[in-house]
Amino acid sequence: SAITAGTRHLQLQENMELERRIRISSFVETFSESLVTFRIYYLTDSYFVWACIGVPSLNRLTAAFPTRFDSLPSAASLLGTGSDVCDSFSQRLARKTGKPVFLSLNIPPELQLVLAYLEKRLVQELCRSEYEQQAS
């Protein structure tokens, strides 16, 4: 019917608009004999970052928001047990990018030494993508 066709057309337009506002980047790198999987969702005004070594999971989710009241972004654990490592990691990413960051960091405790590498690599990727987005 005409109503169903109109509804489908509207849904298609909404999906296309959503695809323009959300970009996804996935990549895998090896660091110190560990395979690190990254996935970044570039949202309208924020990032959702997922990094994992080993079995993919979403055990923790932390959010950090830049604020005009403090140079250190505010952070909160949204899923799983709180983690100083995840909180501070998400705060540093939010401070360096100037945007809110939702972070799921699934790194075994014995491999915490890779965090400096992960942070450097993620900041490079976020900055590169922002530059490409502004240039297009």
Tab-separated table of C-alpha atoms in Angstrom:
chain	number	residue	atom	x	y	z
A	1	SER	CA	0.000	0.000	0.000
A	2	ALA	CA	0.995	3.654	-0.307
A	3	ILE	CA	1.353	4.047	3.472
A	4	THR	CA	3.711	1.054	3.728
A	5	ALA	CA	5.790	2.294	0.789
A	6	GLY	CA	5.968	5.768	2.341
A	7	THR	CA	7.038	4.307	5.689
A	8	ARG	CA	9.767	2.219	4.014
A	9	HIS	CA	11.012	5.287	2.124
A	10	LEU	CA	11.142	7.299	5.375
A	11	GLN	CA	13.033	4.479	7.161
A	12	LEU	CA	15.503	4.292	4.286
A	13	GLN	CA	16.104	8.051	4.473
A	14	GLU	CA	16.633	7.824	8.255
A	15	ASN	CA	19.112	4.956	7.825
A	16	MET	CA	21.060	6.877	5.190
A	17	GLU	CA	21.201	9.956	7.455
A	18	LEU	CA	22.411	7.787	10.354
A	19	GLU	CA	25.145	6.260	8.171
A	20	ARG	CA	26.366	9.774	7.304
A	21	ARG	CA	26.629	10.659	10.999
A	22	ILE	CA	28.270	7.428	12.234
A	23	ARG	CA	31.501	6.106	10.807
A	24	ILE	CA	33.156	2.903	11.974
A	25	SER	CA	36.824	2.032	11.822
A	26	SER	CA	38.183	-1.401	12.698
A	27	PHE	CA	41.788	-2.530	12.667
A	28	VAL	CA	44.040	-5.127	14.229
A	29	GLU	CA	47.658	-4.684	15.225
A	30	THR	CA	50.315	-6.783	16.882
A	31	PHE	CA	52.095	-5.424	19.918
A	32	SER	CA	54.577	-7.438	21.950
A	33	GLU	CA	53.255	-10.718	20.505
A	34	SER	CA	49.671	-9.796	21.409
A	35	LEU	CA	46.955	-9.261	18.843
A	36	VAL	CA	45.091	-6.014	19.623
A	37	THR	CA	41.680	-5.478	18.031
A	38	PHE	CA	40.377	-1.909	17.755
A	39	ARG	CA	36.962	-0.625	16.787
A	40	ILE	CA	36.089	3.060	16.779
A	41	TYR	CA	32.619	4.461	16.246
A	42	TYR	CA	32.839	8.097	15.185
A	43	LEU	CA	29.572	9.529	16.461
A	44	THR	CA	28.336	13.057	15.794
A	45	ASP	CA	30.131	14.720	18.720
A	46	SER	CA	31.765	11.810	20.553
A	47	TYR	CA	33.652	8.552	20.153
A	48	PHE	CA	32.903	4.988	21.179
A	49	VAL	CA	36.223	3.163	21.394
A	50	TRP	CA	36.642	-0.569	21.936
A	51	ALA	CA	40.039	-2.225	22.317
A	52	CYS	CA	40.596	-5.862	23.142
A	53	ILE	CA	43.346	-8.432	23.536
A	54	GLY	CA	42.163	-12.029	23.464
A	55	VAL	CA	38.523	-13.052	23.511
A	56	PRO	CA	36.284	-10.169	22.344
A	57	SER	CA	34.030	-8.940	25.132
A	58	LEU	CA	32.324	-5.860	26.469
A	59	ASN	CA	32.957	-6.362	30.181
A	60	ARG	CA	33.571	-2.718	31.018
A	61	LEU	CA	32.354	0.571	29.651
A	62	THR	CA	33.594	3.930	30.891
A	63	ALA	CA	32.552	7.394	29.760
A	64	ALA	CA	34.654	10.554	30.038
A	65	PHE	CA	33.385	14.045	29.298
A	66	PRO	CA	35.453	17.207	28.931
A	67	THR	CA	34.151	19.991	31.140
A	68	ARG	CA	34.821	23.691	31.292
A	69	PHE	CA	35.130	23.485	35.083
A	70	ASP	CA	38.223	21.264	35.196
A	71	SER	CA	41.069	20.423	32.832
A	72	LEU	CA	40.582	16.737	33.699
A	73	PRO	CA	37.451	15.319	32.034
A	74	SER	CA	34.837	13.733	34.306
A	75	ALA	CA	34.695	9.938	34.101
A	76	ALA	CA	32.186	7.328	35.197
A	77	SER	CA	31.907	3.571	34.902
A	78	LEU	CA	28.754	2.631	32.974
A	79	LEU	CA	29.145	-1.140	32.772
A	80	GLY	CA	31.072	-3.627	34.873
A	81	THR	CA	33.216	-2.922	37.864
A	82	GLY	CA	34.974	0.402	38.107
A	83	SER	CA	38.565	0.504	36.961
A	84	ASP	CA	41.066	3.267	37.610
A	85	VAL	CA	42.889	2.172	34.455
A	86	CYS	CA	39.799	2.544	32.252
A	87	ASP	CA	38.724	5.785	33.916
A	88	SER	CA	42.111	7.459	33.489
A	89	PHE	CA	42.529	6.070	29.947
A	90	SER	CA	39.160	7.459	28.857
A	91	GLN	CA	39.924	10.800	30.564
A	92	ARG	CA	43.201	11.137	28.672
A	93	LEU	CA	41.507	10.325	25.348
A	94	ALA	CA	38.733	12.849	26.056
A	95	ARG	CA	41.279	15.513	27.021
A	96	LYS	CA	43.382	14.914	23.902
A	97	THR	CA	40.410	14.879	21.522
A	98	GLY	CA	38.236	17.471	23.262
A	99	LYS	CA	35.210	15.199	22.829
A	100	PRO	CA	33.329	12.760	25.058
A	101	VAL	CA	34.742	9.233	24.894
A	102	PHE	CA	32.948	6.000	25.654
A	103	LEU	CA	35.624	3.370	26.199
A	104	SER	CA	35.530	-0.388	26.490
A	105	LEU	CA	39.043	-1.568	27.252
A	106	ASN	CA	39.395	-5.332	27.579
A	107	ILE	CA	43.040	-5.951	28.343
A	108	PRO	CA	44.166	-8.745	30.680
A	109	PRO	CA	45.871	-7.429	33.846
A	110	GLU	CA	49.184	-9.061	32.935
A	111	LEU	CA	49.272	-7.063	29.674
A	112	GLN	CA	48.661	-3.588	31.145
A	113	LEU	CA	52.087	-2.519	29.843
A	114	VAL	CA	50.568	-2.117	26.366
A	115	LEU	CA	48.343	0.759	27.528
A	116	ALA	CA	50.811	3.498	26.536
A	117	TYR	CA	51.023	1.984	23.050
A	118	LEU	CA	47.218	1.657	22.827
A	119	GLU	CA	46.705	5.269	23.851
A	120	LYS	CA	49.241	6.570	21.339
A	121	ARG	CA	47.761	4.469	18.545
A	122	LEU	CA	44.179	5.470	19.327
A	123	VAL	CA	45.018	9.186	19.492
A	124	GLN	CA	46.790	8.890	16.115
A	125	GLU	CA	43.756	7.207	14.589
A	126	LEU	CA	41.247	9.665	16.074
A	127	CYS	CA	43.268	12.702	14.953
A	128	ARG	CA	43.853	11.257	11.472
A	129	SER	CA	40.176	10.540	11.014
A	130	GLU	CA	39.142	14.005	12.226
A	131	TYR	CA	41.587	15.593	9.785
A	132	GLU	CA	40.234	13.481	6.895
A	133	GLN	CA	36.644	14.303	7.895
A	134	GLN	CA	37.354	18.059	7.945
A	135	ALA	CA	39.183	17.882	4.602
A	136	SER	CA	36.251	16.179	2.835
